[in-house]
């Protein structure tokens, strides 16, 4: 925390330099001005750049960068250039730690130690301590404080005052002697009887330190006064008959805490200051006022607050009633005869409302108790039924109807007489609603249970598909009609039962309806993404092949490809004609040339396709062994296929028609594909060669 | 019955992958070309590679008997065929390309591209080896002209429904075997193709010297000798230890068409009597020894296969190429 001294914000007149050349000062100074105080802080004007900031001890805190700011780090922190001086290492090998027992002083700081020392130094002498020692309750006999062997100061004083042991303390009492012979009964002055000390309950003893003076409390001061009294101020020692002398006010003692009334406004007095403790009464050697008027009581009396201390008992019988401190009450005050209970507030009765008064704010009409009717009573007395109420309220009638709407009136009356209830609704005897009446009695109502549940949208979609495209049961128009009617029923277009074909049992009819529902689910047009992936077939199924139902069509797998009989034969090891096929191909001329073979006579390029087709057809039935053998024979024997070709081309269809035992033409057809058709490059290549041959015949021969 | 060469006389080492192709050179038949999955083709002189030779540590080093290396393939090498003049050879492989090599310069003379899949087989054909016939995974057989500079095939047979695994040229005929279980013989003279259904995927073809029989390996652990004239089965060669169900395994005829030898899936080499159909010899390639009696079943390792065999046309000598990268040349004792 730094302090900055308040200074003048502007230079005073004396510090100002005269301005201007011809300006003459208005004042004349004589003598020499005193030099400014070196460390004197007179609050004179100092420019900002000359001001210094100090801490609470007046040390300079901020050093400028040019004036030793570097050293600011340690100069003002630990006070040495080296910083905290490290503790010299002391080897504990030679001198072990000897005192390991910890004392309480090890944990006390200076303040604690001073307090401890102070609490030690002012000890009550033993001889004095027995009297009035607070909290000594072991000896409950009167003057149990005297039981100590050595005579204490109090005993000495009491004995000097004529007190003897086993005597009461107090003024002597005139009475007759208590002896057996009461003849010469003469009154004598006797010491008062020894009485037992009034023992205060332990828990009621407020343990207070010496010198503590309780603050007076409102309402509780008087009750606690006897208990708070020090023991020495024994009330029973006082002669009750003796009028109490007014005691002078006790000097004001400081106590813990300062009330706001004690605040004098001066700050120099620290109420919490732990000053010289000798100011407290630590010993009991001196006279102590047994009672002090409480501060509050005094102030209260001074300020005229109505506060009467309560009389503890009615034993104070003096005619001028004194307050508890023996003083008569202040003029103008009388002692209260009863305790004012401040805690109990007086309760006043409610003001009486004048009869006939009406609040202007009450809006509720005064309920007529005679015409008041509870809700159930009103409901009972009402003659309206639910429909009447609904009509009154303008509601539309609910579709649900009561059973009484359907039973005739006599039945309702019978019910009423049987149950004894007269408030049954009227029997209306209505007929069944539309769609539910069994007008045609041939179809009982429970036939509806056979009609399968079908989603309305599904039925409508199936119907729409049937309208635009394909619909199942094309082979049976009657069945299709029934299917359509079923769909229409479920689509909400009709309301009567689906028709049943003649000589069809109910179970068959139900089964057919289930089939219709299934078919509608199946043939419902696809929607959304799925629909976008399919296109509807343009060709419908052939009506002639309607023996199988559409369901079977859907679920039928593609027929497995029949295994090649040649493969079967090969698997069986029947190699030979069964496993051998052949097909013609067209070796290119260049290839034949490279192989130095005479190329087979090629048909013209224009005929290649037709020939290829012919070859294909031929090779498809080339499995015919007789045809193959004949062909091979012709080929091998005559050697010129070109010559033979027209012959077997003409013969081949006949052989096909004649029927060959091996009829595996179709599956094997793939092998007979003539690649000449595909090989456009070769075909195109060959045509220019013919051209080349025609043109460059010699070149070809040369090669 | 002539004695069968059953003694390993040479071991050609150096390949770091399974050897898929082995071929004897032409007429003196003194060299062996091998192609392997390590994309390399090597030319060996088996007479300089003793059977005790071991593979060098570095694949760049020349093992005993290695004459030359031919590196152009980017994928595995699947077949090699040497022309009659011994100056060119053709190799095919996984890079859909048919390579025509010059033996001396170790450079490719031509590269024929156009196949849509790996090329399983490439052989010379025609008069003076003027064409190359290649069989490919794309189901086509293409015939490439060596003499012209055309990059297009002379002809293409796309009849096969599946991968064409082997093709051979005999005189004026081109015979192809396919995985669809058929052997197609394209006769250029007649313009007819004969299709013989084998029923199982065909992996290898071998023609007899007369050209009237063809040896067909199929994936039912059977090697068949088919009569080409009528398509009948002449002989089926099986053995209880012979396993060929998954891999392309070559078979061939040898000893003047008197024995049939074939590799197998489990590292064995079998030799059958052609006429009798009985098993003559069984060899374990990796152990370089003949197995007498019953073949103990070994767990089939990945490398323990014999995918190619080749019989020397002139000597009593044959070679087996195994999955371990070694080629064993088997010969007579003498």
JSON list of N, CA, C and O in Angstrom, two decimals, chain A residues 564 567 570-571 575-576 579-588 591 594-596 600 648 670-671 675 682, chain B residues 127 130 143 145 154-156 159 169 171 182 187-188 191-200 224 228-229 231:
[
{"chain": "A", "resi": 564, "resn": "UNK", "atom": "N", "xyz": [-25.53, -79.39, -70.15]},
{"chain": "A", "resi": 564, "resn": "UNK", "atom": "CA", "xyz": [-25.15, -79.77, -71.50]},
{"chain": "A", "resi": 564, "resn": "UNK", "atom": "C", "xyz": [-25.00, -81.29, -71.56]},
{"chain": "A", "resi": 564, "resn": "UNK", "atom": "O", "xyz": [-24.28, -81.88, -70.77]},
{"chain": "A", "resi": 567, "resn": "UNK", "atom": "N", "xyz": [-21.54, -82.26, -71.73]},
{"chain": "A", "resi": 567, "resn": "UNK", "atom": "CA", "xyz": [-20.85, -82.23, -70.44]},
{"chain": "A", "resi": 567, "resn": "UNK", "atom": "C", "xyz": [-21.22, -83.46, -69.62]},
{"chain": "A", "resi": 567, "resn": "UNK", "atom": "O", "xyz": [-20.37, -84.06, -68.95]},
{"chain": "A", "resi": 570, "resn": "UNK", "atom": "N", "xyz": [-19.29, -86.17, -70.88]},
{"chain": "A", "resi": 570, "resn": "UNK", "atom": "CA", "xyz": [-17.89, -86.08, -70.49]},
{"chain": "A", "resi": 570, "resn": "UNK", "atom": "C", "xyz": [-17.72, -86.49, -69.04]},
{"chain": "A", "resi": 570, "resn": "UNK", "atom": "O", "xyz": [-16.76, -87.16, -68.67]},
{"chain": "A", "resi": 571, "resn": "UNK", "atom": "N", "xyz": [-18.68, -86.10, -68.24]},
{"chain": "A", "resi": 571, "resn": "UNK", "atom": "CA", "xyz": [-18.58, -86.48, -66.84]},
{"chain": "A", "resi": 571, "resn": "UNK", "atom": "C", "xyz": [-18.68, -87.99, -66.68]},
{"chain": "A", "resi": 571, "resn": "UNK", "atom": "O", "xyz": [-18.08, -88.59, -65.79]},
{"chain": "A", "resi": 575, "resn": "UNK", "atom": "N", "xyz": [-16.51, -90.19, -73.80]},
{"chain": "A", "resi": 575, "resn": "UNK", "atom": "CA", "xyz": [-15.92, -89.28, -74.78]},
{"chain": "A", "resi": 575, "resn": "UNK", "atom": "C", "xyz": [-16.10, -89.87, -76.16]},
{"chain": "A", "resi": 575, "resn": "UNK", "atom": "O", "xyz": [-16.04, -91.08, -76.36]},
{"chain": "A", "resi": 576, "resn": "UNK", "atom": "N", "xyz": [-16.26, -89.03, -77.08]},
{"chain": "A", "resi": 576, "resn": "UNK", "atom": "CA", "xyz": [-16.46, -89.50, -78.45]},
{"chain": "A", "resi": 576, "resn": "UNK", "atom": "C", "xyz": [-17.43, -88.61, -79.16]},
{"chain": "A", "resi": 576, "resn": "UNK", "atom": "O", "xyz": [-17.39, -87.39, -79.03]},
{"chain": "A", "resi": 579, "resn": "UNK", "atom": "N", "xyz": [-19.38, -86.00, -77.20]},
{"chain": "A", "resi": 579, "resn": "UNK", "atom": "CA", "xyz": [-18.69, -84.82, -76.68]},
{"chain": "A", "resi": 579, "resn": "UNK", "atom": "C", "xyz": [-18.05, -84.01, -77.79]},
{"chain": "A", "resi": 579, "resn": "UNK", "atom": "O", "xyz": [-17.32, -83.07, -77.50]},
{"chain": "A", "resi": 580, "resn": "UNK", "atom": "N", "xyz": [-18.27, -84.38, -78.96]},
{"chain": "A", "resi": 580, "resn": "UNK", "atom": "CA", "xyz": [-17.58, -83.67, -80.04]},
{"chain": "A", "resi": 580, "resn": "UNK", "atom": "C", "xyz": [-18.57, -82.90, -80.88]},
{"chain": "A", "resi": 580, "resn": "UNK", "atom": "O", "xyz": [-19.59, -83.44, -81.31]},
{"chain": "A", "resi": 581, "resn": "UNK", "atom": "N", "xyz": [-18.30, -81.70, -81.05]},
{"chain": "A", "resi": 581, "resn": "UNK", "atom": "CA", "xyz": [-19.06, -80.87, -81.98]},
{"chain": "A", "resi": 581, "resn": "UNK", "atom": "C", "xyz": [-18.07, -80.15, -82.87]},
{"chain": "A", "resi": 581, "resn": "UNK", "atom": "O", "xyz": [-16.87, -80.14, -82.60]},
{"chain": "A", "resi": 582, "resn": "UNK", "atom": "N", "xyz": [-18.59, -79.55, -83.88]},
{"chain": "A", "resi": 582, "resn": "UNK", "atom": "CA", "xyz": [-17.70, -78.79, -84.74]},
{"chain": "A", "resi": 582, "resn": "UNK", "atom": "C", "xyz": [-18.48, -77.67, -85.36]},
{"chain": "A", "resi": 582, "resn": "UNK", "atom": "O", "xyz": [-19.71, -77.72, -85.47]},
{"chain": "A", "resi": 583, "resn": "UNK", "atom": "N", "xyz": [-17.78, -76.67, -85.68]},
{"chain": "A", "resi": 583, "resn": "UNK", "atom": "CA", "xyz": [-18.41, -75.54, -86.35]},
{"chain": "A", "resi": 583, "resn": "UNK", "atom": "C", "xyz": [-17.38, -74.94, -87.28]},
{"chain": "A", "resi": 583, "resn": "UNK", "atom": "O", "xyz": [-16.17, -75.04, -87.03]},
{"chain": "A", "resi": 584, "resn": "UNK", "atom": "N", "xyz": [-17.84, -74.38, -88.31]},
{"chain": "A", "resi": 584, "resn": "UNK", "atom": "CA", "xyz": [-16.88, -73.80, -89.25]},
{"chain": "A", "resi": 584, "resn": "UNK", "atom": "C", "xyz": [-16.44, -72.43, -88.79]},
{"chain": "A", "resi": 584, "resn": "UNK", "atom": "O", "xyz": [-17.10, -71.76, -87.99]},
{"chain": "A", "resi": 585, "resn": "UNK", "atom": "N", "xyz": [-15.32, -72.08, -89.23]},
{"chain": "A", "resi": 585, "resn": "UNK", "atom": "CA", "xyz": [-14.84, -70.73, -88.98]},
{"chain": "A", "resi": 585, "resn": "UNK", "atom": "C", "xyz": [-14.09, -70.28, -90.21]},
{"chain": "A", "resi": 585, "resn": "UNK", "atom": "O", "xyz": [-13.82, -71.06, -91.13]},
{"chain": "A", "resi": 586, "resn": "UNK", "atom": "N", "xyz": [-13.77, -69.05, -90.20]},
{"chain": "A", "resi": 586, "resn": "UNK", "atom": "CA", "xyz": [-13.12, -68.50, -91.39]},
{"chain": "A", "resi": 586, "resn": "UNK", "atom": "C", "xyz": [-11.73, -68.06, -91.04]},
{"chain": "A", "resi": 586, "resn": "UNK", "atom": "O", "xyz": [-11.55, -66.98, -90.49]},
{"chain": "A", "resi": 587, "resn": "UNK", "atom": "N", "xyz": [-10.78, -68.89, -91.33]},
{"chain": "A", "resi": 587, "resn": "UNK", "atom": "CA", "xyz": [-9.42, -68.42, -91.11]},
{"chain": "A", "resi": 587, "resn": "UNK", "atom": "C", "xyz": [-9.08, -67.34, -92.11]},
{"chain": "A", "resi": 587, "resn": "UNK", "atom": "O", "xyz": [-9.47, -67.40, -93.28]},
{"chain": "A", "resi": 588, "resn": "UNK", "atom": "N", "xyz": [-8.42, -66.37, -91.62]},
{"chain": "A", "resi": 588, "resn": "UNK", "atom": "CA", "xyz": [-8.07, -65.25, -92.52]},
{"chain": "A", "resi": 588, "resn": "UNK", "atom": "C", "xyz": [-7.03, -65.73, -93.52]},
{"chain": "A", "resi": 588, "resn": "UNK", "atom": "O", "xyz": [-6.29, -66.69, -93.28]},
{"chain": "A", "resi": 591, "resn": "UNK", "atom": "N", "xyz": [-3.55, -65.63, -92.31]},
{"chain": "A", "resi": 591, "resn": "UNK", "atom": "CA", "xyz": [-3.20, -66.71, -91.41]},
{"chain": "A", "resi": 591, "resn": "UNK", "atom": "C", "xyz": [-2.89, -67.98, -92.18]},
{"chain": "A", "resi": 591, "resn": "UNK", "atom": "O", "xyz": [-1.89, -68.66, -91.92]},
{"chain": "A", "resi": 594, "resn": "UNK", "atom": "N", "xyz": [0.39, -67.61, -93.67]},
{"chain": "A", "resi": 594, "resn": "UNK", "atom": "CA", "xyz": [1.48, -67.80, -92.72]},
{"chain": "A", "resi": 594, "resn": "UNK", "atom": "C", "xyz": [1.66, -69.28, -92.41]},
{"chain": "A", "resi": 594, "resn": "UNK", "atom": "O", "xyz": [2.78, -69.74, -92.18]},
{"chain": "A", "resi": 595, "resn": "UNK", "atom": "N", "xyz": [0.54, -69.98, -92.38]},
{"chain": "A", "resi": 595, "resn": "UNK", "atom": "CA", "xyz": [0.65, -71.41, -92.08]},
{"chain": "A", "resi": 595, "resn": "UNK", "atom": "C", "xyz": [0.92, -72.22, -93.35]},
{"chain": "A", "resi": 595, "resn": "UNK", "atom": "O", "xyz": [1.06, -73.44, -93.28]},
{"chain": "A", "resi": 596, "resn": "UNK", "atom": "N", "xyz": [0.93, -71.50, -94.42]},
{"chain": "A", "resi": 596, "resn": "UNK", "atom": "CA", "xyz": [1.19, -72.13, -95.70]},
{"chain": "A", "resi": 596, "resn": "UNK", "atom": "C", "xyz": [0.20, -73.24, -95.98]},
{"chain": "A", "resi": 596, "resn": "UNK", "atom": "O", "xyz": [0.55, -74.35, -96.32]},
{"chain": "A", "resi": 600, "resn": "UNK", "atom": "N", "xyz": [-9.51, -72.45, -96.83]},
{"chain": "A", "resi": 600, "resn": "UNK", "atom": "CA", "xyz": [-10.77, -73.03, -97.28]},
{"chain": "A", "resi": 600, "resn": "UNK", "atom": "C", "xyz": [-11.52, -72.02, -98.13]},
{"chain": "A", "resi": 600, "resn": "UNK", "atom": "O", "xyz": [-11.44, -70.81, -97.88]},
{"chain": "A", "resi": 648, "resn": "UNK", "atom": "N", "xyz": [-24.99, -79.82, -98.80]},
{"chain": "A", "resi": 648, "resn": "UNK", "atom": "CA", "xyz": [-25.44, -80.10, -97.42]},
{"chain": "A", "resi": 648, "resn": "UNK", "atom": "C", "xyz": [-26.23, -78.95, -96.84]},
{"chain": "A", "resi": 648, "resn": "UNK", "atom": "O", "xyz": [-26.96, -79.09, -95.89]},
{"chain": "A", "resi": 670, "resn": "UNK", "atom": "N", "xyz": [-24.65, -71.91, -78.16]},
{"chain": "A", "resi": 670, "resn": "UNK", "atom": "CA", "xyz": [-23.64, -70.91, -77.90]},
{"chain": "A", "resi": 670, "resn": "UNK", "atom": "C", "xyz": [-22.29, -71.26, -78.49]},
{"chain": "A", "resi": 670, "resn": "UNK", "atom": "O", "xyz": [-21.53, -70.40, -78.89]},
{"chain": "A", "resi": 671, "resn": "UNK", "atom": "N", "xyz": [-22.01, -72.52, -78.56]},
{"chain": "A", "resi": 671, "resn": "UNK", "atom": "CA", "xyz": [-20.71, -72.93, -79.08]},
{"chain": "A", "resi": 671, "resn": "UNK", "atom": "C", "xyz": [-20.63, -72.75, -80.58]},
{"chain": "A", "resi": 671, "resn": "UNK", "atom": "O", "xyz": [-19.56, -72.75, -81.13]},
{"chain": "A", "resi": 675, "resn": "UNK", "atom": "N", "xyz": [-17.69, -66.49, -85.20]},
{"chain": "A", "resi": 675, "resn": "UNK", "atom": "CA", "xyz": [-17.09, -65.23, -84.81]},
{"chain": "A", "resi": 675, "resn": "UNK", "atom": "C", "xyz": [-16.88, -64.31, -86.00]},
{"chain": "A", "resi": 675, "resn": "UNK", "atom": "O", "xyz": [-16.50, -63.16, -85.83]},
{"chain": "A", "resi": 682, "resn": "UNK", "atom": "N", "xyz": [-11.98, -58.08, -89.14]},
{"chain": "A", "resi": 682, "resn": "UNK", "atom": "CA", "xyz": [-11.49, -59.05, -90.13]},
{"chain": "A", "resi": 682, "resn": "UNK", "atom": "C", "xyz": [-12.26, -58.94, -91.43]},
{"chain": "A", "resi": 682, "resn": "UNK", "atom": "O", "xyz": [-11.70, -59.02, -92.51]},
{"chain": "B", "resi": 127, "resn": "UNK", "atom": "N", "xyz": [4.53, -71.34, -90.78]},
{"chain": "B", "resi": 127, "resn": "UNK", "atom": "CA", "xyz": [5.75, -71.76, -91.46]},
{"chain": "B", "resi": 127, "resn": "UNK", "atom": "C", "xyz": [6.86, -70.79, -91.12]},
{"chain": "B", "resi": 127, "resn": "UNK", "atom": "O", "xyz": [6.72, -69.58, -91.28]},
{"chain": "B", "resi": 130, "resn": "UNK", "atom": "N", "xyz": [6.21, -67.93, -88.25]},
{"chain": "B", "resi": 130, "resn": "UNK", "atom": "CA", "xyz": [5.85, -66.60, -88.70]},
{"chain": "B", "resi": 130, "resn": "UNK", "atom": "C", "xyz": [4.72, -65.99, -87.90]},
{"chain": "B", "resi": 130, "resn": "UNK", "atom": "O", "xyz": [4.42, -64.81, -88.06]},
{"chain": "B", "resi": 143, "resn": "UNK", "atom": "N", "xyz": [-3.84, -64.52, -82.81]},
{"chain": "B", "resi": 143, "resn": "UNK", "atom": "CA", "xyz": [-2.73, -64.92, -83.66]},
{"chain": "B", "resi": 143, "resn": "UNK", "atom": "C", "xyz": [-2.08, -63.67, -84.17]},
{"chain": "B", "resi": 143, "resn": "UNK", "atom": "O", "xyz": [-2.74, -62.81, -84.78]},
{"chain": "B", "resi": 145, "resn": "UNK", "atom": "N", "xyz": [1.02, -61.63, -86.12]},
{"chain": "B", "resi": 145, "resn": "UNK", "atom": "CA", "xyz": [1.93, -61.79, -87.25]},
{"chain": "B", "resi": 145, "resn": "UNK", "atom": "C", "xyz": [3.29, -61.28, -86.83]},
{"chain": "B", "resi": 145, "resn": "UNK", "atom": "O", "xyz": [3.44, -60.14, -86.36]},
{"chain": "B", "resi": 154, "resn": "UNK", "atom": "N", "xyz": [-3.72, -61.19, -86.44]},
{"chain": "B", "resi": 154, "resn": "UNK", "atom": "CA", "xyz": [-4.23, -61.67, -87.72]},
{"chain": "B", "resi": 154, "resn": "UNK", "atom": "C", "xyz": [-5.62, -62.24, -87.54]},
{"chain": "B", "resi": 154, "resn": "UNK", "atom": "O", "xyz": [-6.52, -62.00, -88.33]},
{"chain": "B", "resi": 155, "resn": "UNK", "atom": "N", "xyz": [-5.76, -62.94, -86.46]},
{"chain": "B", "resi": 155, "resn": "UNK", "atom": "CA", "xyz": [-7.03, -63.62, -86.24]},
{"chain": "B", "resi": 155, "resn": "UNK", "atom": "C", "xyz": [-7.26, -63.77, -84.74]},
{"chain": "B", "resi": 155, "resn": "UNK", "atom": "O", "xyz": [-6.29, -63.75, -83.96]},
{"chain": "B", "resi": 156, "resn": "UNK", "atom": "N", "xyz": [-8.50, -63.89, -84.43]},
{"chain": "B", "resi": 156, "resn": "UNK", "atom": "CA", "xyz": [-8.83, -64.05, -83.03]},
{"chain": "B", "resi": 156, "resn": "UNK", "atom": "C", "xyz": [-9.94, -65.06, -82.90]},
{"chain": "B", "resi": 156, "resn": "UNK", "atom": "O", "xyz": [-10.95, -64.97, -83.60]},
{"chain": "B", "resi": 159, "resn": "UNK", "atom": "N", "xyz": [-14.15, -68.08, -79.09]},
{"chain": "B", "resi": 159, "resn": "UNK", "atom": "CA", "xyz": [-15.22, -69.05, -78.85]},
{"chain": "B", "resi": 159, "resn": "UNK", "atom": "C", "xyz": [-15.28, -69.51, -77.41]},
{"chain": "B", "resi": 159, "resn": "UNK", "atom": "O", "xyz": [-16.31, -69.97, -76.96]},
{"chain": "B", "resi": 169, "resn": "UNK", "atom": "N", "xyz": [0.13, -75.42, -81.52]},
{"chain": "B", "resi": 169, "resn": "UNK", "atom": "CA", "xyz": [0.02, -75.36, -82.98]},
{"chain": "B", "resi": 169, "resn": "UNK", "atom": "C", "xyz": [0.65, -76.62, -83.52]},
{"chain": "B", "resi": 169, "resn": "UNK", "atom": "O", "xyz": [1.78, -76.97, -83.16]},
{"chain": "B", "resi": 171, "resn": "UNK", "atom": "N", "xyz": [1.05, -78.34, -87.21]},
{"chain": "B", "resi": 171, "resn": "UNK", "atom": "CA", "xyz": [0.80, -78.31, -88.65]},
{"chain": "B", "resi": 171, "resn": "UNK", "atom": "C", "xyz": [-0.17, -77.18, -88.99]},
{"chain": "B", "resi": 171, "resn": "UNK", "atom": "O", "xyz": [0.13, -76.04, -88.69]},
{"chain": "B", "resi": 182, "resn": "UNK", "atom": "N", "xyz": [-13.30, -77.41, -72.50]},
{"chain": "B", "resi": 182, "resn": "UNK", "atom": "CA", "xyz": [-13.37, -77.80, -73.91]},
{"chain": "B", "resi": 182, "resn": "UNK", "atom": "C", "xyz": [-12.02, -77.62, -74.57]},
{"chain": "B", "resi": 182, "resn": "UNK", "atom": "O", "xyz": [-11.27, -76.70, -74.25]},
{"chain": "B", "resi": 187, "resn": "UNK", "atom": "N", "xyz": [-9.00, -76.12, -87.40]},
{"chain": "B", "resi": 187, "resn": "UNK", "atom": "CA", "xyz": [-8.29, -76.63, -88.58]},
{"chain": "B", "resi": 187, "resn": "UNK", "atom": "C", "xyz": [-8.35, -75.57, -89.65]},
{"chain": "B", "resi": 187, "resn": "UNK", "atom": "O", "xyz": [-9.43, -75.27, -90.18]},
{"chain": "B", "resi": 188, "resn": "UNK", "atom": "N", "xyz": [-7.19, -75.05, -89.95]},
{"chain": "B", "resi": 188, "resn": "UNK", "atom": "CA", "xyz": [-7.18, -73.97, -90.93]},
{"chain": "B", "resi": 188, "resn": "UNK", "atom": "C", "xyz": [-7.44, -74.48, -92.34]},
{"chain": "B", "resi": 188, "resn": "UNK", "atom": "O", "xyz": [-7.85, -73.72, -93.21]},
{"chain": "B", "resi": 191, "resn": "UNK", "atom": "N", "xyz": [-11.36, -75.14, -92.29]},
{"chain": "B", "resi": 191, "resn": "UNK", "atom": "CA", "xyz": [-12.24, -74.07, -91.81]},
{"chain": "B", "resi": 191, "resn": "UNK", "atom": "C", "xyz": [-13.24, -74.56, -90.79]},
{"chain": "B", "resi": 191, "resn": "UNK", "atom": "O", "xyz": [-14.27, -73.92, -90.55]},
{"chain": "B", "resi": 192, "resn": "UNK", "atom": "N", "xyz": [-12.94, -75.66, -90.14]},
{"chain": "B", "resi": 192, "resn": "UNK", "atom": "CA", "xyz": [-13.84, -76.19, -89.13]},
{"chain": "B", "resi": 192, "resn": "UNK", "atom": "C", "xyz": [-13.12, -76.26, -87.80]},
{"chain": "B", "resi": 192, "resn": "UNK", "atom": "O", "xyz": [-11.92, -76.52, -87.73]},
{"chain": "B", "resi": 193, "resn": "UNK", "atom": "N", "xyz": [-13.91, -76.05, -86.82]},
{"chain": "B", "resi": 193, "resn": "UNK", "atom": "CA", "xyz": [-13.36, -76.17, -85.48]},
{"chain": "B", "resi": 193, "resn": "UNK", "atom": "C", "xyz": [-14.06, -77.32, -84.79]},
{"chain": "B", "resi": 193, "resn": "UNK", "atom": "O", "xyz": [-15.30, -77.36, -84.74]},
{"chain": "B", "resi": 194, "resn": "UNK", "atom": "N", "xyz": [-13.28, -78.21, -84.26]},
{"chain": "B", "resi": 194, "resn": "UNK", "atom": "CA", "xyz": [-13.85, -79.32, -83.53]},
{"chain": "B", "resi": 194, "resn": "UNK", "atom": "C", "xyz": [-13.74, -79.05, -82.05]},
{"chain": "B", "resi": 194, "resn": "UNK", "atom": "O", "xyz": [-12.67, -78.69, -81.53]},
{"chain": "B", "resi": 195, "resn": "UNK", "atom": "N", "xyz": [-14.85, -79.22, -81.43]},
{"chain": "B", "resi": 195, "resn": "UNK", "atom": "CA", "xyz": [-14.89, -78.95, -79.99]},
{"chain": "B", "resi": 195, "resn": "UNK", "atom": "C", "xyz": [-15.05, -80.27, -79.28]},
{"chain": "B", "resi": 195, "resn": "UNK", "atom": "O", "xyz": [-16.02, -81.00, -79.51]},
{"chain": "B", "resi": 196, "resn": "UNK", "atom": "N", "xyz": [-14.10, -80.56, -78.44]},
{"chain": "B", "resi": 196, "resn": "UNK", "atom": "CA", "xyz": [-14.18, -81.77, -77.63]},
{"chain": "B", "resi": 196, "resn": "UNK", "atom": "C", "xyz": [-14.42, -81.34, -76.18]},
{"chain": "B", "resi": 196, "resn": "UNK", "atom": "O", "xyz": [-13.67, -80.53, -75.62]},
{"chain": "B", "resi": 197, "resn": "UNK", "atom": "N", "xyz": [-15.47, -81.89, -75.65]},
{"chain": "B", "resi": 197, "resn": "UNK", "atom": "CA", "xyz": [-15.81, -81.54, -74.28]},
{"chain": "B", "resi": 197, "resn": "UNK", "atom": "C", "xyz": [-15.08, -82.48, -73.35]},
{"chain": "B", "resi": 197, "resn": "UNK", "atom": "O", "xyz": [-15.22, -83.70, -73.45]},
{"chain": "B", "resi": 198, "resn": "UNK", "atom": "N", "xyz": [-14.29, -81.90, -72.48]},
{"chain": "B", "resi": 198, "resn": "UNK", "atom": "CA", "xyz": [-13.59, -82.70, -71.47]},
{"chain": "B", "resi": 198, "resn": "UNK", "atom": "C", "xyz": [-14.41, -82.75, -70.20]},
{"chain": "B", "resi": 198, "resn": "UNK", "atom": "O", "xyz": [-14.46, -83.74, -69.50]},
{"chain": "B", "resi": 199, "resn": "UNK", "atom": "N", "xyz": [-15.08, -81.67, -69.93]},
{"chain": "B", "resi": 199, "resn": "UNK", "atom": "CA", "xyz": [-15.95, -81.67, -68.76]},
{"chain": "B", "resi": 199, "resn": "UNK", "atom": "C", "xyz": [-15.33, -81.00, -67.55]},
{"chain": "B", "resi": 199, "resn": "UNK", "atom": "O", "xyz": [-16.05, -80.61, -66.64]},
{"chain": "B", "resi": 200, "resn": "UNK", "atom": "N", "xyz": [-14.05, -80.87, -67.53]},
{"chain": "B", "resi": 200, "resn": "UNK", "atom": "CA", "xyz": [-13.37, -80.22, -66.42]},
{"chain": "B", "resi": 200, "resn": "UNK", "atom": "C", "xyz": [-12.43, -79.17, -66.98]},
{"chain": "B", "resi": 200, "resn": "UNK", "atom": "O", "xyz": [-12.00, -79.27, -68.14]},
{"chain": "B", "resi": 224, "resn": "UNK", "atom": "N", "xyz": [-5.63, -86.89, -69.53]},
{"chain": "B", "resi": 224, "resn": "UNK", "atom": "CA", "xyz": [-6.29, -87.75, -70.51]},
{"chain": "B", "resi": 224, "resn": "UNK", "atom": "C", "xyz": [-5.55, -87.67, -71.84]},
{"chain": "B", "resi": 224, "resn": "UNK", "atom": "O", "xyz": [-5.06, -86.61, -72.23]},
{"chain": "B", "resi": 228, "resn": "UNK", "atom": "N", "xyz": [-7.74, -87.61, -81.46]},
{"chain": "B", "resi": 228, "resn": "UNK", "atom": "CA", "xyz": [-8.21, -86.42, -82.12]},
{"chain": "B", "resi": 228, "resn": "UNK", "atom": "C", "xyz": [-9.13, -86.73, -83.30]},
{"chain": "B", "resi": 228, "resn": "UNK", "atom": "O", "xyz": [-9.88, -85.86, -83.74]},
{"chain": "B", "resi": 229, "resn": "UNK", "atom": "N", "xyz": [-9.05, -87.88, -83.77]},
{"chain": "B", "resi": 229, "resn": "UNK", "atom": "CA", "xyz": [-9.84, -88.18, -84.96]},
{"chain": "B", "resi": 229, "resn": "UNK", "atom": "C", "xyz": [-11.31, -88.30, -84.64]},
{"chain": "B", "resi": 229, "resn": "UNK", "atom": "O", "xyz": [-12.18, -87.83, -85.38]},
{"chain": "B", "resi": 231, "resn": "UNK", "atom": "N", "xyz": [-12.42, -88.01, -81.14]},
{"chain": "B", "resi": 231, "resn": "UNK", "atom": "CA", "xyz": [-12.74, -87.41, -79.84]},
{"chain": "B", "resi": 231, "resn": "UNK", "atom": "C", "xyz": [-12.88, -88.40, -78.72]},
{"chain": "B", "resi": 231, "resn": "UNK", "atom": "O", "xyz": [-13.38, -88.05, -77.65]}
]
